[in-house]
């Protein structure tokens, strides 16, 4: 059972802040004096000048290196009539123009295609089977696929003789993950910002425009919907973004990841258990708590952003205020509202702070509602022996310190017209029970697109 607000948040006379996360039970302290460590910049102190590349070829995700990534499940392009998604691209299309965002398989899956095949007897659905056949029917497509498999084997530490000894047929079988695997990447177009001169001028989520960020989220949600629709054994799609090395990113090139799972994961299960006992817990213990303690940093009609309690790392959270639960159930208007706040948080923190962005939402087969919310965790501290031995985690920043860093930056960005469509700090309405996830009339809908596709 969760504890009361008062127990979860206590400031001692010397300024030590003690927090307990109401959902995870984690105990966190912010101690004065631990705060003076430099925390705002994860880069080396001396930025290095770069040799500007056009087209960009700084890493395997860059425009010049499309050949180094698997076939594209989808891409988002900009046309005269707006943004458009192209699905299951032929090889010629991949190399003939540049994409705004690309959806590709992760070369090294966490949950592999073999996992689904061996444990569930999962087979490629027809549309992907045909796409694979079409792709490798041309020499260019076949060579691309074999090239990626060779690259994957090489990166796995297999020597060139062993790679050459494998037959083309064996390699083509290994390529199933590219066409229907459940661990995917959504990769942004740019590696560096326009006009970049130094290695620190990276294009982060906050460097996108509000419109680009909205399109990025919408395209990611479409990938999530498609994963559900292609594999009926999937119970949850974990969605996250690792920004920079300290957050676990292999490349400093903006991308999100989606991992299909046959379970909800302990954290989601635990939170949904809490909702069973208190349907209003996300208001009581998260949003209302933030309102009453002046922790809300931004709000609009569709979402609310605040500093979140009880995390190892300084953490911002953006909650959807909508009755719609899952990302794919949100209307464009609702999604844009939420996207604007997520974008504003990234823009205000800048591109130099390593962070994890984590999405949480109602699994499609849950009848208990969870509001869609996105955590942004600043990876600026590393738990060590003290934390290991005590399970008391030292966060280098108090809740109010994090708020006071974010709020002036948000005002500044709005003055410069970089962000828009949001109220900031004291302007926010901060109404109690703003999250409407528990106002549904009738049962929580199923929400699985697999069932929509096969419905008669
Ligand atoms: Zn790149």
Tab-separated table of C-alpha atoms and ligand atoms in Angstrom:
chain	number	residue	atom	x	y	z
A	1	UNK	CA	0.000	0.000	0.000
A	2	UNK	CA	1.141	3.529	-0.690
A	3	UNK	CA	1.698	6.006	2.090
A	4	UNK	CA	0.236	9.454	2.601
A	5	UNK	CA	1.692	12.539	0.900
A	6	UNK	CA	3.176	13.754	4.144
A	7	UNK	CA	5.124	10.549	4.630
A	8	UNK	CA	6.332	10.651	1.042
A	9	UNK	CA	7.850	14.103	1.206
A	10	UNK	CA	9.596	15.650	4.153
A	11	UNK	CA	12.055	18.546	4.327
A	12	UNK	CA	14.350	18.513	7.394
A	13	UNK	CA	15.465	21.742	9.159
A	14	UNK	CA	18.897	21.587	7.427
A	15	UNK	CA	17.224	21.396	3.996
A	16	UNK	CA	17.630	17.656	3.476
A	17	UNK	CA	14.716	16.486	1.411
A	18	UNK	CA	13.430	12.951	1.997
A	19	UNK	CA	11.190	11.451	-0.640
A	20	UNK	CA	9.472	8.124	-1.166
A	21	UNK	CA	8.142	7.314	-4.602
A	22	UNK	CA	4.460	6.417	-4.067
A	23	UNK	CA	4.495	3.918	-6.940
A	24	UNK	CA	7.858	2.176	-6.532
A	25	UNK	CA	8.418	2.663	-2.786
A	26	UNK	CA	11.958	3.909	-3.529
A	27	UNK	CA	13.526	6.108	-0.852
A	28	UNK	CA	15.446	9.113	-2.115
A	29	UNK	CA	17.291	11.878	-0.296
A	30	UNK	CA	18.478	15.208	-1.656
A	31	UNK	CA	21.145	16.491	0.707
A	32	UNK	CA	22.344	20.116	0.706
A	33	UNK	CA	26.026	20.287	-0.230
A	34	UNK	CA	25.774	17.317	-2.574
A	35	UNK	CA	24.253	19.751	-5.015
A	36	UNK	CA	27.362	21.679	-5.921
A	37	UNK	CA	28.706	19.042	-8.247
A	38	UNK	CA	28.591	20.206	-11.871
A	39	UNK	CA	25.562	18.615	-13.430
A	40	UNK	CA	24.462	20.521	-16.469
A	41	UNK	CA	26.799	19.262	-19.121
A	42	UNK	CA	27.603	15.663	-19.864
A	43	UNK	CA	30.184	16.544	-22.496
A	44	UNK	CA	33.906	16.956	-22.068
A	45	UNK	CA	34.713	20.547	-21.162
A	46	UNK	CA	36.461	21.230	-24.482
A	47	UNK	CA	34.172	20.892	-27.482
A	48	UNK	CA	35.972	19.706	-30.593
A	49	UNK	CA	35.520	21.308	-33.974
A	50	UNK	CA	33.949	18.959	-36.524
A	51	UNK	CA	34.514	18.503	-40.216
A	52	UNK	CA	31.049	19.309	-41.509
A	53	UNK	CA	29.624	16.519	-43.660
A	54	UNK	CA	26.940	17.029	-46.251
A	55	UNK	CA	25.113	14.692	-46.523
A	56	UNK	CA	25.692	13.781	-42.888
A	57	UNK	CA	27.692	10.611	-42.295
A	58	UNK	CA	28.739	10.919	-38.651
A	59	UNK	CA	27.275	7.542	-37.632
A	60	UNK	CA	25.381	4.552	-39.041
A	61	UNK	CA	22.031	6.320	-38.496
A	62	UNK	CA	23.011	9.259	-40.711
A	63	UNK	CA	21.577	10.003	-44.142
A	64	UNK	CA	24.791	9.011	-45.974
A	65	UNK	CA	24.786	5.569	-44.315
A	66	UNK	CA	21.342	4.167	-45.094
A	67	UNK	CA	23.167	1.078	-46.430
A	68	UNK	CA	24.359	0.317	-42.884
A	69	UNK	CA	20.857	-0.034	-41.434
A	70	UNK	CA	18.247	-2.756	-42.103
A	71	UNK	CA	15.413	-2.382	-44.650
A	72	UNK	CA	12.947	0.330	-43.706
A	73	UNK	CA	9.651	-0.783	-42.202
A	74	UNK	CA	8.357	2.737	-42.686
A	75	UNK	CA	9.512	6.284	-43.270
A	76	UNK	CA	7.980	9.666	-42.796
A	77	UNK	CA	8.434	12.125	-45.625
A	78	UNK	CA	7.440	15.749	-46.069
A	79	UNK	CA	5.343	16.478	-49.141
A	80	UNK	CA	3.570	19.572	-50.444
A	81	UNK	CA	0.420	18.226	-48.800
A	82	UNK	CA	2.062	17.632	-45.446
A	83	UNK	CA	3.722	14.659	-43.811
A	84	UNK	CA	3.148	11.197	-45.250
A	85	UNK	CA	4.069	7.685	-44.104
A	86	UNK	CA	5.459	5.158	-46.591
A	87	UNK	CA	5.281	1.546	-45.400
A	88	UNK	CA	7.517	-1.467	-46.164
A	89	UNK	CA	9.803	0.269	-48.595
A	90	UNK	CA	11.409	-1.300	-51.638
A	91	UNK	CA	15.159	-0.979	-51.793
A	92	UNK	CA	15.166	1.615	-54.587
A	93	UNK	CA	12.896	3.892	-52.573
A	94	UNK	CA	15.164	3.664	-49.511
A	95	UNK	CA	18.127	5.142	-51.346
A	96	UNK	CA	16.344	7.512	-53.718
A	97	UNK	CA	15.380	10.225	-51.228
A	98	UNK	CA	15.869	11.439	-47.659
A	99	UNK	CA	13.476	10.641	-44.827
A	100	UNK	CA	12.334	12.921	-42.001
A	101	UNK	CA	12.080	9.886	-39.699
A	102	UNK	CA	12.780	6.208	-40.381
A	103	UNK	CA	11.491	3.068	-38.710
A	104	UNK	CA	13.963	0.187	-38.797
A	105	UNK	CA	14.673	-2.999	-36.927
A	106	UNK	CA	17.280	-2.880	-34.151
A	107	UNK	CA	20.303	-4.848	-35.328
A	108	UNK	CA	20.700	-6.332	-31.847
A	109	UNK	CA	17.262	-7.098	-30.495
A	110	UNK	CA	16.604	-7.330	-26.740
A	111	UNK	CA	13.666	-9.678	-27.320
A	112	UNK	CA	14.546	-11.475	-30.544
A	113	UNK	CA	12.482	-12.796	-33.421
A	114	UNK	CA	13.670	-16.281	-32.344
A	115	UNK	CA	12.086	-15.680	-28.936
A	116	UNK	CA	8.690	-15.233	-30.569
A	117	UNK	CA	9.232	-18.066	-33.082
A	118	UNK	CA	10.433	-20.644	-30.535
A	119	UNK	CA	8.191	-19.764	-27.624
A	120	UNK	CA	5.009	-18.930	-29.512
A	121	UNK	CA	5.439	-20.533	-32.920
A	122	UNK	CA	5.186	-17.010	-34.308
A	123	UNK	CA	5.435	-16.762	-38.085
A	124	UNK	CA	5.747	-13.802	-40.423
A	125	UNK	CA	2.332	-12.440	-41.299
A	126	UNK	CA	1.573	-12.414	-45.020
A	127	UNK	CA	2.179	-8.731	-45.618
A	128	UNK	CA	5.734	-8.965	-44.190
A	129	UNK	CA	6.480	-12.252	-45.909
A	130	UNK	CA	5.591	-10.697	-49.261
A	131	UNK	CA	7.620	-7.586	-48.452
A	132	UNK	CA	10.694	-9.711	-47.694
A	133	UNK	CA	10.290	-11.706	-50.938
A	134	UNK	CA	9.874	-8.484	-52.917
A	135	UNK	CA	12.885	-6.865	-51.250
A	136	UNK	CA	15.346	-9.667	-51.928
A	137	UNK	CA	14.035	-10.368	-55.435
A	138	UNK	CA	16.337	-7.649	-56.805
A	139	UNK	CA	20.136	-7.870	-56.658
A	140	UNK	CA	20.304	-4.491	-54.941
A	141	UNK	CA	17.870	-5.596	-52.215
A	142	UNK	CA	19.525	-8.973	-51.728
A	143	UNK	CA	22.973	-7.389	-51.469
A	144	UNK	CA	21.694	-4.847	-48.967
A	145	UNK	CA	20.214	-7.560	-46.741
A	146	UNK	CA	23.315	-9.782	-46.969
A	147	UNK	CA	25.518	-6.767	-46.270
A	148	UNK	CA	23.585	-5.971	-43.066
A	149	UNK	CA	23.724	-9.596	-41.906
A	150	UNK	CA	27.492	-9.631	-42.541
A	151	UNK	CA	27.815	-6.387	-40.558
A	152	UNK	CA	25.773	-7.850	-37.698
A	153	UNK	CA	27.917	-11.014	-37.598
A	154	UNK	CA	31.095	-8.934	-37.679
A	155	UNK	CA	29.895	-6.702	-34.815
A	156	UNK	CA	29.037	-9.885	-32.876
A	157	UNK	CA	32.732	-10.825	-33.010
A	158	UNK	CA	32.525	-13.524	-35.690
A	159	UNK	CA	35.619	-13.624	-37.938
A	160	UNK	CA	35.468	-13.098	-41.693
A	161	UNK	CA	36.181	-16.757	-42.588
A	162	UNK	CA	33.254	-17.909	-40.477
A	163	UNK	CA	31.029	-15.213	-42.001
A	164	UNK	CA	31.965	-16.272	-45.529
A	165	UNK	CA	31.360	-19.929	-44.664
A	166	UNK	CA	27.664	-19.236	-43.988
A	167	UNK	CA	25.408	-19.781	-46.997
A	168	UNK	CA	23.298	-16.990	-48.472
A	169	UNK	CA	20.191	-18.995	-47.545
A	170	UNK	CA	21.227	-19.156	-43.906
A	171	UNK	CA	21.846	-15.416	-43.896
A	172	UNK	CA	18.489	-14.669	-45.539
A	173	UNK	CA	16.751	-16.681	-42.816
A	174	UNK	CA	18.557	-14.604	-40.225
A	175	UNK	CA	17.074	-11.500	-41.835
A	176	UNK	CA	13.515	-12.228	-40.684
A	177	UNK	CA	14.005	-9.801	-37.789
A	178	UNK	CA	14.441	-6.944	-40.285
A	179	UNK	CA	10.996	-7.577	-41.736
A	180	UNK	CA	8.904	-8.513	-38.706
A	181	UNK	CA	10.972	-8.352	-35.478
A	182	UNK	CA	9.569	-6.587	-32.444
A	183	UNK	CA	12.539	-4.407	-31.441
A	184	UNK	CA	12.523	-1.303	-33.555
A	185	UNK	CA	14.114	2.096	-33.842
A	186	UNK	CA	12.589	5.360	-34.947
A	187	UNK	CA	15.493	7.451	-36.186
A	188	UNK	CA	15.436	11.209	-36.776
A	189	UNK	CA	16.937	12.736	-39.895
A	190	UNK	CA	19.585	15.010	-38.464
A	191	UNK	CA	22.622	14.068	-36.419
A	192	UNK	CA	23.878	17.629	-35.908
A	193	UNK	CA	21.996	20.908	-35.756
A	194	UNK	CA	21.910	23.147	-38.793
A	195	UNK	CA	25.019	25.287	-38.733
A	196	UNK	CA	26.818	22.913	-36.328
A	197	UNK	CA	30.534	23.623	-35.836
A	198	UNK	CA	31.415	21.575	-32.771
A	199	UNK	CA	30.786	17.980	-31.677
A	200	UNK	CA	28.392	19.274	-29.008
A	201	UNK	CA	25.995	20.799	-31.548
A	202	UNK	CA	23.830	17.682	-31.615
A	203	UNK	CA	20.208	17.571	-32.663
A	204	UNK	CA	18.254	16.444	-29.578
A	205	UNK	CA	14.465	16.181	-29.141
A	206	UNK	CA	14.463	19.774	-27.935
A	207	UNK	CA	16.219	20.993	-31.082
A	208	UNK	CA	13.333	19.807	-33.267
A	209	UNK	CA	10.514	22.244	-33.974
A	210	UNK	CA	7.219	21.651	-32.144
A	211	UNK	CA	5.730	20.340	-35.396
A	212	UNK	CA	8.645	17.965	-36.021
A	213	UNK	CA	8.391	16.695	-32.443
A	214	UNK	CA	4.663	16.063	-32.842
A	215	UNK	CA	5.359	14.143	-36.071
A	216	UNK	CA	8.118	12.174	-34.291
A	217	UNK	CA	5.691	11.044	-31.566
A	218	UNK	CA	2.895	10.326	-34.033
A	219	UNK	CA	5.196	8.224	-36.217
A	220	UNK	CA	6.459	6.330	-33.123
A	221	UNK	CA	2.871	5.618	-32.073
A	222	UNK	CA	2.099	4.332	-35.560
A	223	UNK	CA	5.086	1.948	-35.193
A	224	UNK	CA	3.662	0.781	-31.856
A	225	UNK	CA	0.246	0.221	-33.404
A	226	UNK	CA	1.792	-1.769	-36.246
A	227	UNK	CA	3.825	-3.969	-33.868
A	228	UNK	CA	0.628	-4.881	-32.021
A	229	UNK	CA	-1.137	-5.523	-35.311
A	230	UNK	CA	1.602	-7.860	-36.610
A	231	UNK	CA	2.049	-10.065	-33.558
A	232	UNK	CA	-0.945	-11.213	-31.530
A	233	UNK	CA	1.271	-12.460	-28.689
A	234	UNK	CA	2.458	-8.966	-27.803
A	235	UNK	CA	1.007	-7.693	-24.525
A	236	UNK	CA	2.966	-4.476	-24.157
A	237	UNK	CA	5.296	-2.370	-26.260
A	238	UNK	CA	7.945	-0.653	-24.183
A	239	UNK	CA	8.888	2.722	-25.670
A	240	UNK	CA	11.916	4.735	-24.619
A	241	UNK	CA	14.637	7.093	-25.798
A	242	UNK	CA	18.233	7.010	-24.598
A	243	UNK	CA	19.983	10.300	-25.232
A	244	UNK	CA	23.796	10.239	-25.167
A	245	UNK	CA	26.190	7.608	-23.886
A	246	UNK	CA	25.528	7.980	-20.137
A	247	UNK	CA	21.893	7.076	-20.845
A	248	UNK	CA	22.895	3.941	-22.784
A	249	UNK	CA	22.817	5.277	-26.363
A	250	UNK	CA	25.216	3.666	-28.878
A	251	UNK	CA	25.092	6.671	-31.201
A	252	UNK	CA	24.674	10.391	-30.466
A	253	UNK	CA	21.955	10.433	-33.124
A	254	UNK	CA	18.373	11.034	-31.982
A	255	UNK	CA	16.225	7.889	-31.961
A	256	UNK	CA	13.502	6.141	-29.988
A	257	UNK	CA	13.234	2.418	-29.357
A	258	UNK	CA	10.212	0.137	-29.214
A	259	UNK	CA	10.427	-3.347	-27.701
A	260	UNK	CA	7.528	-5.803	-27.980
A	261	UNK	CA	6.967	-7.832	-24.810
A	262	UNK	CA	4.787	-10.752	-23.750
A	263	UNK	CA	4.472	-9.225	-20.266
A	264	UNK	CA	3.692	-5.821	-18.784
A	265	UNK	CA	6.855	-5.702	-16.682
A	266	UNK	CA	7.010	-5.470	-12.891
A	267	UNK	CA	6.711	-1.709	-12.725
A	268	UNK	CA	3.507	-1.472	-14.758
A	269	UNK	CA	2.026	-4.477	-12.922
A	270	UNK	CA	2.783	-2.900	-9.568
A	271	UNK	CA	1.296	0.445	-10.553
A	272	UNK	CA	-1.881	-1.151	-11.905
A	273	UNK	CA	-2.212	-3.083	-8.633
A	274	UNK	CA	-2.156	0.235	-6.790
A	275	UNK	CA	-4.859	1.618	-9.094
A	276	UNK	CA	-7.056	-1.362	-8.162
A	277	UNK	CA	-7.066	-0.063	-4.582
A	278	UNK	CA	-7.285	3.616	-5.425
A	279	UNK	CA	-8.607	4.549	-8.853
A	280	UNK	CA	-7.547	8.159	-8.306
A	281	UNK	CA	-3.970	7.428	-7.251
A	282	UNK	CA	-2.309	9.202	-10.205
A	283	UNK	CA	-4.128	12.366	-9.213
A	284	UNK	CA	-3.742	11.957	-5.453
A	285	UNK	CA	-0.117	10.917	-5.381
A	286	UNK	CA	1.284	12.479	-8.540
A	287	UNK	CA	-0.599	15.390	-10.153
A	288	UNK	CA	-2.395	16.793	-7.067
A	289	UNK	CA	0.760	16.387	-5.005
A	290	UNK	CA	2.674	18.400	-7.617
A	291	UNK	CA	-0.042	21.080	-7.668
A	292	UNK	CA	-0.109	21.479	-3.868
A	293	UNK	CA	3.690	21.605	-3.631
A	294	UNK	CA	4.304	24.063	-6.498
A	295	UNK	CA	6.107	21.505	-8.618
A	296	UNK	CA	4.126	22.004	-11.839
A	297	UNK	CA	6.357	23.613	-14.466
A	298	UNK	CA	4.025	23.681	-17.486
A	299	UNK	CA	0.473	22.842	-18.451
A	300	UNK	CA	-1.995	23.075	-21.315
A	301	UNK	CA	-5.512	21.694	-21.908
A	302	UNK	CA	-4.177	18.220	-22.679
A	303	UNK	CA	-1.167	17.623	-20.468
A	304	UNK	CA	0.701	18.653	-17.362
A	305	UNK	CA	4.478	18.633	-16.722
A	306	UNK	CA	5.993	18.604	-13.265
A	307	UNK	CA	9.026	17.594	-11.241
A	308	UNK	CA	8.496	14.005	-10.074
A	309	UNK	CA	9.136	12.604	-6.638
A	310	UNK	CA	11.280	9.651	-5.548
A	311	UNK	CA	13.662	8.971	-8.422
A	312	UNK	CA	17.366	8.120	-8.405
A	313	UNK	CA	17.936	10.807	-11.039
A	314	UNK	CA	16.404	14.291	-11.295
A	315	UNK	CA	13.162	13.499	-13.122
A	316	UNK	CA	10.487	15.405	-15.020
A	317	UNK	CA	7.154	13.820	-15.841
A	318	UNK	CA	4.556	14.753	-18.427
A	319	UNK	CA	1.056	13.341	-17.869
A	320	UNK	CA	-1.701	13.199	-20.433
A	321	UNK	CA	-4.845	14.752	-18.903
A	322	UNK	CA	-7.101	13.009	-21.410
A	323	UNK	CA	-9.708	10.341	-20.926
A	324	UNK	CA	-8.056	8.394	-23.726
A	325	UNK	CA	-5.577	5.989	-22.200
A	326	UNK	CA	-3.172	4.574	-24.731
A	327	UNK	CA	-0.982	6.676	-27.034
A	328	UNK	CA	-2.745	5.319	-30.140
A	329	UNK	CA	-6.154	6.268	-28.703
A	330	UNK	CA	-5.230	9.945	-28.376
A	331	UNK	CA	-6.598	12.344	-30.989
A	332	UNK	CA	-4.130	14.503	-32.926
A	333	UNK	CA	-5.125	17.495	-30.815
A	334	UNK	CA	-4.528	15.618	-27.559
A	335	UNK	CA	-1.239	14.235	-28.837
A	336	UNK	CA	-0.072	17.668	-29.953
A	337	UNK	CA	-0.806	19.069	-26.481
A	338	UNK	CA	1.243	16.346	-24.815
A	339	UNK	CA	4.004	16.538	-27.420
A	340	UNK	CA	4.371	20.304	-26.891
A	341	UNK	CA	5.101	19.773	-23.192
A	342	UNK	CA	7.545	16.894	-23.767
A	343	UNK	CA	9.284	19.017	-26.400
A	344	UNK	CA	9.357	22.043	-24.080
A	345	UNK	CA	11.045	19.988	-21.345
A	346	UNK	CA	13.713	18.725	-23.757
A	347	UNK	CA	14.225	22.206	-25.205
A	348	UNK	CA	14.579	23.768	-21.757
A	349	UNK	CA	17.092	21.193	-20.526
A	350	UNK	CA	19.140	21.550	-23.716
A	351	UNK	CA	20.989	18.930	-25.749
A	352	UNK	CA	23.906	18.399	-23.347
A	353	UNK	CA	22.204	16.477	-20.554
A	354	UNK	CA	22.160	12.730	-20.998
A	355	UNK	CA	18.657	11.420	-20.335
A	356	UNK	CA	16.216	8.543	-20.635
A	357	UNK	CA	12.710	9.235	-21.844
A	358	UNK	CA	10.342	6.434	-20.767
A	359	UNK	CA	6.703	5.985	-21.778
A	360	UNK	CA	4.073	4.338	-19.547
A	361	UNK	CA	0.485	3.629	-20.543
A	362	UNK	CA	-2.381	1.152	-20.113
A	363	UNK	CA	-1.396	-2.204	-21.674
A	364	UNK	CA	-3.939	-3.205	-24.312
A	365	UNK	CA	-5.107	-6.221	-22.262
A	366	UNK	CA	-5.483	-4.331	-18.994
A	367	UNK	CA	-8.965	-3.494	-17.744
A	368	UNK	CA	-7.453	-1.141	-15.188
A	369	UNK	CA	-6.703	2.357	-16.487
A	370	UNK	CA	-3.326	4.079	-16.300
A	371	UNK	CA	-2.854	7.593	-17.676
A	372	UNK	CA	-0.245	7.863	-20.409
A	373	UNK	CA	2.798	9.527	-18.887
A	374	UNK	CA	6.373	10.116	-19.961
A	375	UNK	CA	9.318	10.342	-17.588
A	376	UNK	CA	12.485	12.244	-18.494
A	377	UNK	CA	15.335	11.158	-16.231
A	378	UNK	CA	18.559	13.148	-16.184
A	379	UNK	CA	21.439	10.677	-16.119
A	380	UNK	CA	23.826	12.964	-14.288
A	381	UNK	CA	24.564	10.790	-11.245
A	382	UNK	CA	25.551	7.172	-10.710
A	383	UNK	CA	24.300	5.189	-7.714
A	384	UNK	CA	27.242	3.651	-5.872
A	385	UNK	CA	28.067	1.569	-2.794
A	386	UNK	CA	26.070	3.727	-0.409
A	387	UNK	CA	22.901	3.197	-2.426
A	388	UNK	CA	23.658	-0.504	-2.843
A	389	UNK	CA	24.028	-1.019	0.880
A	390	UNK	CA	21.174	1.160	2.146
A	391	UNK	CA	18.668	1.356	-0.708
A	392	UNK	CA	18.542	5.054	0.084
A	393	UNK	CA	19.285	6.853	-3.157
A	394	UNK	CA	21.004	10.222	-3.248
A	395	UNK	CA	19.531	12.527	-5.856
A	396	UNK	CA	21.889	15.444	-6.575
A	397	UNK	CA	19.003	17.889	-6.904
A	398	UNK	CA	15.993	18.688	-4.739
A	399	UNK	CA	12.573	18.928	-6.374
A	400	UNK	CA	12.502	22.714	-6.072
A	401	UNK	CA	16.023	23.069	-7.465
A	402	UNK	CA	15.073	21.141	-10.587
A	403	UNK	CA	11.910	23.243	-10.928
A	404	UNK	CA	13.908	26.452	-10.540
A	405	UNK	CA	16.312	25.412	-13.289
A	406	UNK	CA	13.493	24.565	-15.701
A	407	UNK	CA	11.036	27.435	-15.195
A	408	UNK	CA	13.221	30.423	-16.232
A	409	UNK	CA	14.401	28.464	-19.283
A	410	UNK	CA	10.807	27.765	-20.286
A	411	UNK	CA	9.940	31.480	-20.084
A	412	UNK	CA	13.014	32.327	-22.139
A	413	UNK	CA	12.142	29.796	-24.860
A	414	UNK	CA	8.582	31.073	-25.045
A	415	UNK	CA	9.812	34.670	-25.321
A	416	UNK	CA	11.994	33.568	-28.232
A	417	UNK	CA	8.943	31.858	-29.779
A	418	UNK	CA	10.683	28.471	-29.779
A	419	UNK	CA	7.882	26.960	-27.699
A	420	UNK	CA	4.228	27.856	-27.628
A	421	UNK	CA	0.815	26.568	-26.508
A	422	UNK	CA	1.565	26.133	-22.834
A	423	UNK	CA	1.195	27.884	-19.515
A	424	UNK	CA	4.296	28.051	-17.322
A	425	UNK	CA	4.650	27.630	-13.534
A	426	UNK	CA	2.437	30.182	-11.739
A	427	UNK	CA	0.272	30.653	-14.847
A	428	UNK	CA	-0.836	27.008	-14.694
A	429	UNK	CA	-4.421	26.346	-13.529
A	430	UNK	CA	-3.192	23.436	-11.315
A	431	UNK	CA	-6.722	22.137	-10.753
A	432	UNK	CA	-6.976	19.105	-8.496
A	433	UNK	CA	-7.888	15.875	-10.254
A	434	UNK	CA	-6.828	17.186	-13.659
A	435	UNK	CA	-6.008	13.693	-14.928
A	436	UNK	CA	-9.177	12.279	-16.470
A	437	UNK	CA	-7.958	8.708	-17.090
A	438	UNK	CA	-10.469	7.404	-14.516
A	439	UNK	CA	-13.535	9.175	-15.959
A	440	UNK	CA	-14.250	6.559	-18.605
A	441	UNK	CA	-17.851	5.560	-18.982
A	442	UNK	CA	-18.028	1.779	-19.265
A	443	UNK	CA	-15.154	-0.689	-19.333
A	444	UNK	CA	-11.636	0.124	-20.479
A	445	UNK	CA	-11.629	-0.552	-24.249
A	446	UNK	CA	-9.495	-3.372	-25.617
A	447	UNK	CA	-7.331	-1.139	-27.759
A	448	UNK	CA	-5.439	-3.841	-29.627
A	449	UNK	CA	-5.198	-3.050	-33.361
A	450	UNK	CA	-4.617	-6.761	-34.104
A	451	UNK	CA	-8.248	-7.321	-33.241
A	452	UNK	CA	-9.424	-4.382	-35.346
A	453	UNK	CA	-7.664	-5.785	-38.384
A	454	UNK	CA	-9.099	-9.253	-38.012
A	455	UNK	CA	-12.551	-8.132	-36.864
A	456	UNK	CA	-15.340	-9.237	-39.157
B	1	LIG	ZN1	24.253	10.069	-37.212
